[in-house]
Short mmCIF file of C-alpha atoms and ligand atoms in Angstrom, two decimals:
data_model
loop_
_atom_site.label_atom_id
_atom_site.label_comp_id
_atom_site.label_asym_id
_atom_site.label_seq_id
_atom_site.Cartn_x
_atom_site.Cartn_y
_atom_site.Cartn_z
CA MET A 148 22.62 8.44 -4.19
CA HIS A 149 19.61 10.83 -5.26
CA ILE A 150 16.10 9.61 -5.10
CA VAL A 151 13.09 11.95 -6.77
CA PHE A 152 9.81 10.21 -4.94
CA ALA A 153 6.31 11.42 -6.54
CA ALA A 154 3.49 10.60 -4.53
CA SER A 155 0.09 11.00 -3.62
CA GLU A 156 0.68 11.68 -0.02
CA CYS A 157 2.49 11.82 3.33
CA ALA A 158 2.21 11.65 6.71
CA PRO A 159 1.72 14.11 8.44
CA TRP A 160 0.12 16.43 5.59
CA ALA A 161 -1.76 14.49 3.26
CA LYS A 162 -3.16 11.08 4.09
CA THR A 163 -5.91 8.40 3.70
CA GLY A 164 -3.96 5.18 4.42
CA GLY A 165 -0.59 3.23 4.45
CA LEU A 166 0.56 5.27 1.06
CA ALA A 167 1.55 8.44 3.44
CA ASP A 168 3.08 6.52 6.33
CA VAL A 169 5.75 4.46 3.68
CA ILE A 170 6.35 8.06 1.77
CA SER A 171 7.10 9.59 5.11
CA ALA A 172 9.34 6.94 6.55
CA LEU A 173 10.51 5.38 3.60
CA PRO A 174 13.16 7.88 2.59
CA LYS A 175 14.32 9.48 5.57
CA THR A 176 15.48 6.13 6.30
CA LEU A 177 17.22 6.25 3.32
CA VAL A 178 18.79 9.96 4.54
CA LYS A 179 19.80 8.46 7.40
CA MET A 180 22.14 5.68 4.92
CA GLY A 181 23.28 8.72 3.41
CA HIS A 182 21.10 9.01 0.77
CA LYS A 183 19.81 12.17 -0.45
CA ALA A 184 15.90 11.91 -0.78
CA GLN A 185 13.14 14.29 -1.69
CA VAL A 186 9.23 14.35 -1.90
CA PHE A 187 6.73 15.92 -3.98
CA ILE A 188 3.10 15.76 -2.80
CA PRO A 189 0.18 17.97 -4.56
CA TYR A 190 -0.63 21.60 -2.22
CA TYR A 191 -3.52 20.14 -1.33
CA ARG A 192 -6.32 22.04 0.22
CA GLN A 193 -5.46 19.94 3.65
CA VAL A 194 -1.61 20.73 2.91
CA ALA A 195 -2.07 24.53 2.98
CA LYS A 196 -4.65 24.62 6.37
CA ALA A 197 -0.84 23.25 7.28
CA VAL A 198 1.77 24.48 6.23
CA PRO A 199 0.22 27.74 4.83
CA SER A 200 2.70 30.33 3.66
CA PRO A 201 5.25 28.56 2.60
CA ALA A 202 8.27 30.31 0.28
CA VAL A 203 8.13 29.24 -3.10
CA ILE A 204 10.73 27.16 -4.77
CA LEU A 205 10.22 27.73 -8.81
CA LYS A 206 7.18 30.64 -9.96
CA SER A 207 6.11 28.99 -13.00
CA ILE A 208 5.87 26.12 -13.67
CA THR A 209 4.36 25.58 -17.66
CA ILE A 210 2.45 22.33 -17.75
CA PRO A 211 0.80 22.07 -21.39
CA PHE A 212 -2.21 21.19 -22.14
CA PRO A 213 -4.35 20.86 -25.93
CA SER A 214 -5.43 24.28 -25.96
CA TYR A 215 -4.44 25.47 -23.14
CA SER A 216 -1.13 25.45 -20.60
CA ARG A 217 -1.68 25.16 -16.80
CA PHE A 218 0.63 26.43 -14.74
CA ALA A 219 2.57 24.98 -10.99
CA ARG A 220 4.64 26.59 -8.62
CA LEU A 221 6.47 24.51 -6.74
CA LEU A 222 6.28 25.73 -2.42
CA ASP A 223 9.24 24.68 -0.17
CA GLY A 224 7.84 22.09 2.48
CA GLY A 225 10.64 22.36 4.41
CA VAL A 226 13.36 19.81 5.66
CA VAL A 227 12.18 17.16 8.20
CA ASP A 228 14.61 14.46 8.80
CA GLY A 229 16.82 15.48 5.96
CA VAL A 230 14.19 15.09 3.79
CA GLN A 231 13.66 17.61 1.66
CA MET A 232 9.52 18.67 0.90
CA TYR A 233 8.51 19.86 -1.57
CA PHE A 234 4.45 20.86 -2.41
CA VAL A 235 3.19 21.56 -6.15
CA ASP A 236 0.99 24.62 -5.96
CA CYS A 237 -1.63 25.05 -8.67
CA PRO A 238 -5.37 25.78 -6.92
CA GLU A 239 -7.37 24.87 -9.61
CA LEU A 240 -6.40 21.32 -9.36
CA PHE A 241 -5.75 20.52 -5.74
CA ASP A 242 -7.30 23.52 -3.38
CA ARG A 243 -10.42 20.94 -3.14
CA GLU A 244 -12.65 19.02 -0.02
CA SER A 245 -11.14 15.83 -0.75
CA TYR A 246 -7.83 14.05 -2.03
CA TYR A 247 -8.90 11.81 -4.78
CA ALA A 248 -13.45 11.97 -4.51
CA THR A 249 -16.30 13.15 -2.51
CA PRO A 250 -19.23 10.48 -1.86
CA SER A 251 -20.45 10.80 -4.86
CA GLY A 252 -17.46 9.45 -6.71
CA ASP A 253 -14.02 9.97 -7.87
CA TYR A 254 -13.18 13.69 -9.16
CA PRO A 255 -13.73 13.70 -12.92
CA ASP A 256 -10.49 15.85 -14.19
CA ASN A 257 -8.55 13.25 -11.55
CA ALA A 258 -5.82 12.94 -14.96
CA GLU A 259 -6.04 16.16 -15.51
CA ARG A 260 -4.70 16.05 -11.67
CA PHE A 261 -2.56 13.75 -11.33
CA GLY A 262 -0.77 14.31 -14.40
CA ALA A 263 0.17 17.73 -14.74
CA PHE A 264 1.51 16.87 -11.32
CA CYS A 265 3.94 14.29 -12.38
CA ARG A 266 4.67 16.70 -15.52
CA ALA A 267 5.38 19.70 -12.89
CA VAL A 268 8.47 17.15 -10.65
CA ILE A 269 9.80 16.02 -14.12
CA GLU A 270 9.98 19.65 -14.37
CA SER A 271 11.18 20.48 -11.56
CA THR A 272 13.59 18.25 -11.65
CA LYS A 273 15.58 20.04 -14.89
CA VAL A 274 15.77 23.17 -12.98
CA LEU A 275 16.49 21.60 -8.94
CA GLY A 276 18.44 19.13 -10.06
CA VAL A 277 18.20 16.14 -11.77
CA PRO A 278 18.36 12.41 -9.50
CA ASP A 279 20.06 9.34 -10.28
CA VAL A 280 16.07 7.88 -9.71
CA PHE A 281 12.02 8.33 -9.46
CA HIS A 282 10.71 6.31 -7.26
CA VAL A 283 6.45 6.67 -7.98
CA HIS A 284 4.10 5.10 -6.39
CA ASP A 285 0.37 3.51 -7.66
CA TRP A 286 -1.40 5.17 -10.22
CA GLN A 287 -0.99 8.91 -9.76
CA THR A 288 2.30 9.03 -9.75
CA ALA A 289 2.82 5.63 -12.09
CA MET A 290 2.62 8.03 -15.52
CA LEU A 291 5.63 10.27 -14.65
CA ALA A 292 7.16 7.05 -15.72
CA VAL A 293 5.11 6.67 -18.56
CA MET A 294 6.18 10.50 -19.57
CA LEU A 295 9.63 10.32 -19.14
CA ARG A 296 9.68 7.39 -22.24
CA SER A 297 7.20 9.24 -24.15
CA ILE A 298 7.43 12.84 -23.39
CA TYR A 299 10.74 13.68 -22.79
CA TYR A 300 11.69 10.74 -24.31
CA PHE A 301 14.61 12.89 -26.84
CA ASP A 302 15.52 15.08 -23.33
CA PRO A 303 19.10 14.03 -22.64
CA VAL A 304 19.16 14.81 -19.07
CA PHE A 305 16.48 11.74 -18.81
CA ARG A 306 17.33 9.33 -20.69
CA LYS A 307 19.49 7.18 -18.08
CA VAL A 308 17.05 8.02 -15.20
CA PRO A 309 15.22 5.11 -14.13
CA THR A 310 12.16 4.85 -12.61
CA ILE A 311 10.81 2.59 -9.78
CA LEU A 312 7.00 1.79 -9.38
CA THR A 313 6.18 0.35 -6.11
CA ILE A 314 1.89 -0.73 -6.25
CA HIS A 315 0.97 0.04 -2.91
CA ASN A 316 -2.66 -1.14 -4.15
CA GLY A 317 -3.22 -2.77 -7.33
CA GLY A 318 -7.15 -2.22 -6.90
CA TYR A 319 -6.92 1.29 -7.89
CA GLN A 320 -5.48 1.59 -11.72
CA GLY A 321 -6.56 4.77 -12.53
CA TRP A 322 -9.02 4.56 -15.36
CA PHE A 323 -10.25 7.22 -17.86
CA PRO A 324 -11.10 7.94 -20.66
CA PRO A 325 -9.13 6.94 -24.51
CA ARG A 326 -9.00 10.87 -25.39
CA THR A 327 -6.98 11.36 -21.60
CA MET A 328 -4.21 10.64 -24.24
CA GLU A 329 -4.69 13.96 -26.22
CA THR A 330 -5.55 15.39 -22.66
CA LEU A 331 -1.59 14.89 -21.95
CA LEU A 332 -0.29 15.10 -24.56
CA LEU A 333 0.93 11.16 -25.31
CA PRO A 334 0.96 10.07 -28.81
CA TRP A 335 -1.72 7.76 -29.41
CA ASP A 336 0.87 5.10 -30.34
CA MET A 337 0.77 4.42 -27.14
CA PHE A 338 -2.76 3.40 -26.71
CA THR A 339 -2.42 -0.22 -27.42
CA LYS A 340 -3.80 -3.03 -25.67
CA ASP A 341 0.61 -4.30 -24.28
CA LYS A 342 0.56 -0.38 -23.28
CA LEU A 343 -1.35 1.86 -21.71
CA GLU A 344 -4.51 0.27 -23.04
CA HIS A 345 -6.97 -1.34 -20.79
CA TYR A 346 -10.80 -2.80 -22.00
CA ASP A 347 -10.61 0.56 -24.16
CA LYS A 348 -10.00 2.96 -21.51
CA VAL A 349 -6.47 4.44 -20.50
CA ASN A 350 -5.42 2.65 -17.12
CA PHE A 351 -1.63 4.82 -15.34
CA LEU A 352 -1.19 2.43 -13.57
CA LYS A 353 -0.57 -0.46 -16.47
CA GLY A 354 0.97 2.11 -18.59
CA GLY A 355 3.90 2.50 -14.84
CA VAL A 356 4.37 -1.39 -15.12
CA VAL A 357 5.42 -1.50 -18.82
CA TYR A 358 7.24 1.88 -18.75
CA ALA A 359 9.48 1.65 -14.96
CA ASP A 360 12.19 -0.06 -14.52
CA ALA A 361 11.17 -1.82 -11.77
CA ILE A 362 8.11 -2.49 -10.27
CA THR A 363 7.60 -3.51 -6.56
CA THR A 364 4.50 -4.08 -3.65
CA VAL A 365 4.91 -3.90 -0.88
CA SER A 366 4.73 -7.35 0.77
CA GLN A 367 6.55 -10.77 -1.33
CA THR A 368 2.59 -12.19 -0.99
CA TYR A 369 1.10 -9.36 -2.74
CA ALA A 370 3.83 -9.73 -5.53
CA GLN A 371 2.75 -13.19 -6.01
CA GLU A 372 -0.82 -12.92 -5.83
CA ILE A 373 -1.13 -9.51 -8.72
CA GLN A 374 0.51 -12.41 -11.25
CA THR A 375 -3.03 -14.63 -10.72
CA PRO A 376 -6.55 -13.41 -12.14
CA GLU A 377 -8.17 -13.32 -8.48
CA PHE A 378 -5.98 -10.34 -7.20
CA GLY A 379 -4.32 -9.04 -10.19
CA ASN A 380 -7.33 -7.17 -11.46
CA GLY A 381 -7.11 -7.41 -14.97
CA LEU A 382 -3.52 -6.85 -15.52
CA GLU A 383 -2.02 -9.83 -14.26
CA GLY A 384 -0.70 -10.53 -17.81
CA THR A 385 0.51 -7.40 -17.49
CA PHE A 386 2.45 -8.00 -14.07
CA ARG A 387 3.19 -11.57 -15.44
CA SER A 388 5.26 -10.06 -18.36
CA ARG A 389 7.22 -8.14 -15.54
CA ALA A 390 8.12 -10.44 -13.91
CA GLY A 391 11.90 -10.55 -14.32
CA ASP A 392 11.69 -6.54 -12.57
CA LEU A 393 8.88 -7.13 -9.88
CA PHE A 394 9.62 -7.67 -6.86
CA GLY A 395 8.05 -7.51 -3.05
CA ILE A 396 9.61 -6.06 -0.41
CA LEU A 397 7.24 -6.12 2.63
CA ASN A 398 6.68 -2.33 4.85
CA GLY A 399 8.63 -1.45 7.63
CA ALA A 400 6.68 0.08 10.68
CA ASP A 401 8.19 3.70 11.72
CA TYR A 402 8.76 3.02 15.42
CA THR A 403 9.20 6.99 15.55
CA GLU A 404 5.52 7.60 15.32
CA TRP A 405 4.66 3.72 16.42
CA ASP A 406 5.18 2.89 19.32
CA PRO A 407 3.91 2.60 22.66
CA ALA A 408 7.02 3.23 24.83
CA ILE A 409 6.59 6.70 23.60
CA ASP A 410 3.78 7.44 21.45
CA PRO A 411 2.76 10.83 22.46
CA HIS A 412 -0.85 10.23 21.92
CA ILE A 413 -1.91 7.52 24.49
CA ALA A 414 -2.76 7.50 28.07
CA ASP A 415 0.43 5.70 28.76
CA HIS A 416 2.75 4.65 28.22
CA TYR A 417 4.26 0.77 28.25
CA THR A 418 6.71 -1.86 26.55
CA ALA A 419 7.32 -5.68 26.57
CA SER A 420 8.72 -5.95 30.26
CA LYS A 421 6.32 -2.58 31.25
CA LEU A 422 2.78 -4.04 30.29
CA GLU A 423 1.10 -1.73 33.17
CA GLY A 424 0.65 1.10 30.97
CA LYS A 425 -1.64 -0.96 28.14
CA ARG A 426 -4.48 -1.01 30.79
CA GLU A 427 -4.48 2.79 31.06
CA CYS A 428 -4.59 3.15 27.14
CA ARG A 429 -7.37 0.31 27.18
CA ARG A 430 -9.64 2.46 30.11
CA ASP A 431 -8.66 6.42 27.95
CA LEU A 432 -10.26 4.51 24.26
CA LEU A 433 -13.52 2.41 26.31
CA HIS A 434 -14.02 6.91 27.55
CA ALA A 435 -13.43 8.02 24.29
CA PHE A 436 -15.93 5.67 23.11
CA ARG A 437 -17.89 6.27 26.27
CA PHE A 438 -18.33 2.84 27.02
CA GLU A 439 -18.59 2.76 30.95
CA ASP A 440 -17.64 -0.15 33.41
CA VAL A 441 -16.42 -2.77 30.73
CA HIS A 442 -14.90 -5.74 32.90
CA GLU A 443 -11.27 -6.83 32.83
CA ASN A 444 -12.29 -9.99 31.56
CA THR A 445 -14.12 -8.10 28.49
CA THR A 446 -12.25 -8.31 25.28
CA VAL A 447 -11.76 -5.23 24.25
CA LEU A 448 -11.59 -5.55 19.43
CA GLY A 449 -10.42 -2.58 17.46
CA VAL A 450 -10.80 -1.54 14.42
CA VAL A 451 -8.98 0.83 12.27
CA SER A 452 -9.81 1.28 8.58
CA ARG A 453 -10.42 2.49 5.32
CA LEU A 454 -14.32 1.77 4.53
CA ALA A 455 -13.18 0.10 1.35
CA THR A 456 -14.95 -3.30 -0.03
CA GLN A 457 -11.17 -4.30 -0.24
CA LYS A 458 -11.03 -4.32 3.88
CA GLY A 459 -13.68 -6.91 4.49
CA ILE A 460 -15.75 -5.29 6.22
CA ASP A 461 -18.97 -6.88 4.89
CA PHE A 462 -16.64 -10.30 6.96
CA ILE A 463 -17.24 -8.39 10.20
CA VAL A 464 -20.98 -7.30 9.82
CA ASP A 465 -21.70 -10.62 8.84
CA ILE A 466 -20.17 -12.24 12.18
CA LEU A 467 -21.73 -10.05 14.22
CA ASP A 468 -24.63 -11.81 15.62
CA ARG A 469 -22.46 -14.29 16.79
CA LEU A 470 -19.89 -11.85 18.43
CA MET A 471 -22.14 -9.65 20.09
CA GLN A 472 -22.88 -12.93 21.88
CA GLU A 473 -19.90 -12.77 23.07
CA ASP A 474 -18.60 -11.32 26.53
CA VAL A 475 -16.89 -8.24 24.01
CA VAL A 476 -16.85 -4.55 23.08
CA LEU A 477 -15.82 -3.92 19.84
CA VAL A 478 -14.95 -0.08 19.03
CA MET A 479 -14.28 0.87 14.93
CA LEU A 480 -12.75 3.85 13.46
CA GLY A 481 -12.86 4.27 9.60
CA SER A 482 -14.61 6.23 6.74
CA GLY A 483 -14.45 6.24 3.15
CA GLU A 484 -17.42 4.43 1.19
CA GLU A 485 -20.49 6.14 2.12
CA TYR A 486 -21.65 2.41 2.52
CA TYR A 487 -20.16 1.14 4.80
CA GLU A 488 -20.16 4.04 6.81
CA ARG A 489 -23.66 3.24 6.79
CA LEU A 490 -23.73 -0.46 7.59
CA LEU A 491 -21.82 0.10 10.45
CA THR A 492 -23.55 3.25 11.53
CA GLU A 493 -27.07 0.83 11.32
CA ALA A 494 -25.31 -2.43 12.68
CA ALA A 495 -24.05 -0.08 16.22
CA GLU A 496 -27.22 1.71 16.82
CA ARG A 497 -28.14 -1.88 17.01
CA TYR A 498 -25.63 -2.92 20.12
CA PRO A 499 -25.88 0.19 21.67
CA SER A 500 -23.87 -1.65 25.09
CA LYS A 501 -21.64 -3.36 23.09
CA MET A 502 -20.85 -1.90 19.67
CA ARG A 503 -19.75 1.79 18.91
CA VAL A 504 -18.08 3.50 15.71
CA GLN A 505 -16.55 6.33 14.51
CA VAL A 506 -16.77 7.87 11.39
CA LYS A 507 -13.92 9.55 10.77
CA PHE A 508 -10.54 9.84 9.69
CA ASP A 509 -8.39 10.60 13.25
CA ASN A 510 -4.79 9.74 13.79
CA VAL A 511 -5.05 10.23 17.66
CA MET A 512 -8.08 7.83 17.51
CA ALA A 513 -6.25 5.38 15.18
CA HIS A 514 -2.85 5.04 18.02
CA LYS A 515 -5.94 4.93 20.70
CA ILE A 516 -7.31 2.42 19.29
CA GLU A 517 -3.78 0.41 18.45
CA ALA A 518 -3.41 1.22 22.14
CA GLY A 519 -5.92 0.29 24.61
CA SER A 520 -7.98 -2.87 22.64
CA ASP A 521 -7.04 -6.54 23.12
CA ILE A 522 -7.37 -7.52 19.35
CA PHE A 523 -7.13 -6.22 16.02
CA LEU A 524 -9.07 -7.14 13.06
CA MET A 525 -8.08 -7.25 10.19
CA PRO A 526 -10.07 -9.76 7.27
CA SER A 527 -9.12 -8.01 4.09
CA ARG A 528 -10.58 -9.60 1.04
CA TYR A 529 -6.95 -8.60 0.13
CA GLU A 530 -4.24 -6.45 1.67
CA PRO A 531 -0.49 -5.93 -0.94
CA GLY A 532 1.11 -4.88 3.06
CA GLY A 533 -0.69 -3.39 5.46
CA LEU A 534 0.87 -1.39 8.45
CA ASN A 535 -2.10 -1.54 11.27
CA GLN A 536 -1.39 -5.10 11.62
CA ILE A 537 2.20 -4.54 11.88
CA TYR A 538 1.17 -1.53 14.41
CA SER A 539 -0.80 -4.18 16.54
CA LEU A 540 1.76 -6.24 17.15
CA LYS A 541 4.24 -3.03 18.17
CA TYR A 542 1.50 -2.71 20.64
CA GLY A 543 0.89 -5.62 22.03
CA THR A 544 -2.70 -5.80 20.33
CA VAL A 545 -3.24 -9.44 18.60
CA PRO A 546 -4.38 -9.34 15.40
CA VAL A 547 -7.09 -11.60 13.25
CA VAL A 548 -6.34 -11.16 9.64
CA ARG A 549 -6.54 -13.36 6.48
CA ALA A 550 -4.18 -15.22 5.09
CA THR A 551 -3.71 -12.85 2.17
CA GLY A 552 -0.40 -10.21 0.86
CA GLY A 553 1.12 -8.69 3.68
CA LEU A 554 -1.02 -10.04 6.51
CA GLN A 555 -0.08 -13.69 5.44
CA ASP A 556 3.47 -12.75 5.75
CA THR A 557 3.82 -10.76 8.69
CA ILE A 558 1.23 -12.76 10.90
CA GLU A 559 1.78 -16.31 11.89
CA GLU A 560 -0.52 -18.75 13.89
CA LEU A 561 1.14 -21.22 15.69
CA PRO A 562 -0.39 -24.39 17.49
CA ASP A 563 -1.19 -23.78 21.56
CA GLY A 564 -0.89 -19.96 20.65
CA GLN A 565 2.74 -20.10 19.99
CA GLY A 566 2.16 -17.52 16.74
CA ASN A 567 1.94 -14.20 16.91
CA GLY A 568 -1.87 -13.94 15.39
CA PHE A 569 -4.65 -15.74 13.90
CA LYS A 570 -5.41 -16.20 10.53
CA PHE A 571 -7.61 -17.32 8.76
CA GLU A 572 -7.94 -19.28 4.93
CA GLY A 573 -10.71 -18.96 2.68
CA TYR A 574 -12.86 -16.18 1.26
CA ASP A 575 -15.58 -16.77 4.12
CA SER A 576 -17.57 -15.17 7.68
CA ASN A 577 -17.41 -18.32 9.26
CA ALA A 578 -13.44 -18.49 8.38
CA PHE A 579 -13.35 -15.65 9.99
CA TRP A 580 -15.65 -15.99 12.54
CA ASP A 581 -13.56 -19.37 13.85
CA ALA A 582 -10.49 -17.14 13.89
CA VAL A 583 -12.05 -14.82 15.93
CA GLN A 584 -13.35 -17.45 18.41
CA ARG A 585 -10.11 -19.18 18.16
CA ALA A 586 -8.54 -15.70 19.73
CA LEU A 587 -11.65 -15.28 22.27
CA GLU A 588 -10.72 -18.70 23.63
CA THR A 589 -6.73 -18.09 24.38
CA PHE A 590 -7.58 -14.35 24.90
CA ARG A 591 -9.29 -16.43 28.32
CA GLN A 592 -6.16 -18.12 29.03
CA LYS A 593 -4.24 -15.53 31.13
CA LYS A 594 -0.77 -16.87 30.76
CA THR A 595 -1.24 -18.40 26.77
CA TRP A 596 -2.05 -13.95 25.70
CA THR A 597 0.35 -12.31 27.76
CA ALA A 598 3.84 -14.35 26.69
CA MET A 599 1.56 -13.71 23.17
CA MET A 600 1.22 -10.28 22.86
CA LYS A 601 5.06 -9.90 23.85
CA ARG A 602 6.05 -12.09 21.12
CA GLY A 603 4.96 -10.08 18.72
CA MET A 604 5.83 -6.90 20.66
CA ALA A 605 9.39 -7.98 20.18
CA GLN A 606 9.49 -8.35 16.57
CA ASP A 607 10.81 -5.26 14.86
CA PHE A 608 9.44 -4.21 11.16
CA SER A 609 11.78 -1.39 11.58
CA TRP A 610 12.28 0.49 7.57
CA GLU A 611 16.51 -0.14 8.20
CA LYS A 612 16.59 -3.40 5.71
CA PRO A 613 13.32 -2.64 3.48
CA ALA A 614 15.16 0.72 2.56
CA GLN A 615 18.04 -1.70 2.36
CA GLU A 616 16.04 -3.65 -0.77
CA TYR A 617 15.23 -0.61 -2.31
CA VAL A 618 18.49 0.32 -2.13
CA ARG A 619 19.69 -2.42 -4.39
CA ILE A 620 16.98 -2.02 -6.91
CA TYR A 621 17.24 1.41 -8.02
CA GLU A 622 21.23 0.68 -8.06
CA ARG A 623 20.08 -2.61 -10.19
CA THR A 624 18.13 -0.16 -12.06
CA ILE A 625 20.67 2.46 -12.37
CA GLN A 626 23.52 -0.23 -13.61
CA ASN A 627 20.58 -1.65 -16.23
CA ARG A 628 19.91 2.05 -17.99
CA GLY A 629 23.68 1.68 -18.84
CA ASN A 630 25.11 4.25 -15.95
P1 ADP B 727 -4.29 1.28 3.54
O1 ADP B 727 -3.25 1.77 3.03
O2 ADP B 727 -5.23 -0.19 2.41
O3 ADP B 727 -5.49 1.76 4.21
P2 ADP B 727 -2.46 0.43 5.87
O4 ADP B 727 -3.18 -0.88 7.11
O5 ADP B 727 -1.55 -0.47 4.99
O6 ADP B 727 -4.21 -0.08 4.84
O7 ADP B 727 -2.36 1.51 6.58
C1 ADP B 727 -3.86 1.80 7.27
C2 ADP B 727 -3.02 3.65 7.62
O8 ADP B 727 -3.76 4.85 7.31
C3 ADP B 727 -2.50 3.41 9.15
O9 ADP B 727 -1.51 4.22 9.66
C4 ADP B 727 -4.12 3.19 10.14
O10 ADP B 727 -3.27 3.94 11.29
C5 ADP B 727 -3.92 4.70 9.14
N1 ADP B 727 -6.26 4.61 9.42
C6 ADP B 727 -6.62 3.89 7.88
N2 ADP B 727 -8.28 4.56 8.21
C7 ADP B 727 -7.69 5.41 9.88
C8 ADP B 727 -9.72 6.68 10.39
N3 ADP B 727 -10.18 6.54 10.00
N4 ADP B 727 -8.42 8.28 11.02
C9 ADP B 727 -7.12 7.56 11.12
N5 ADP B 727 -6.11 6.50 10.64
C10 ADP B 727 -6.36 5.72 9.49
#
């Protein structure tokens, strides 16, 4: 089967979160299974820095707009683990400081940027080979599904090609003013409540949900949750209307990148049967955060997170006064919304000897935190899939999580420390605090704790099983389109 991935991120070139990890791991697993996978991402400034002069595959792709056209080039990103990477180059859209937004807000032309990207992908496949299936991701590429069933409706080469939309985060939907219909040359009769319109805005994700042949989310619980008002972010009705084509597939972990036995970014290697190296990783992490003389019995709590409301950063801030009374140190790595960056920096100033925050995106430091911490905190308000808790398990860093989405599906708390982590229900920092206390108590029982670490490390979340589930959905949609 030939699958084209269109996405706004792919590790290591362009990454803000878990989406990038999935786009790097799933295609290569499909290739290992014998399929052909190609990945298209924009040629952002960050990508250009890493790959400064790639070969040009297509010199000029015409992307029409109402009163002008844009012209993109298709660049060769090379074949990585059997996956052909393509970069869509359109400097006026993608040669910018950030991917989606500056600290003061989203780029105002995001509809045009990602609309043009989708069109460039479609046009490229007409030259390079039309795939059996398009796999698109989040609002940024959801419009590819819409375009195939509108602008490209009469193009016979696409009629039988299904689109799968994976929702990595339903909280971001791509809301744009009505005139976007004209900007992207979409017919106005699609601007209705049952199609692209949502409270007088063009909603990209909604369009994708309506027009994709199948929709997936990155955990089973989240697939159920988004059909409810609490988690649907206004699209619960649209999700329910597609319930028959909506599937939850839990994300896998790429253990070639995230495994303490081989991780090149950490100070020492370790495994479940040979844990000694983790002590060196802990020392190295504390050094990187300029902590000195931290006693062996002190619990090291780690956080790696996008700084956004979704991640429950305020829960962490809420419990700080209580937490800092305990024998702990807290290391945090995060970047994102300025509000949370400030909140955390100020909090760290209040507890200089016990809490440190690094505000930046730093992949190496993310690995160091996974390896060097004892406990990983992830009190997300909602969590479609979540990869960090899965990585934490592999690194013997016991997660404390809120029972939602993928966290619910991967972390199990059992009496007497018999599970793989700690979990709280409810929307409440007291419940989080109780869970942290349970974790700290268990940490003091060395035997139980070590057994818990090892239980998590032995779990296997590799990509083979989820990739097989995606293939089943590809096959189903291909069949339904009458192939
Ligand atoms: P989300 O996709 O919602 O951000 P996930 O847990 O699914 O959350 O994935 C987060 C990914 O992004 C992980 O690979 C994590 O290591 C990485 N990450 C998040 N914030 C940072 C950061 N500040 N620096 C480095 N990596 C980060």
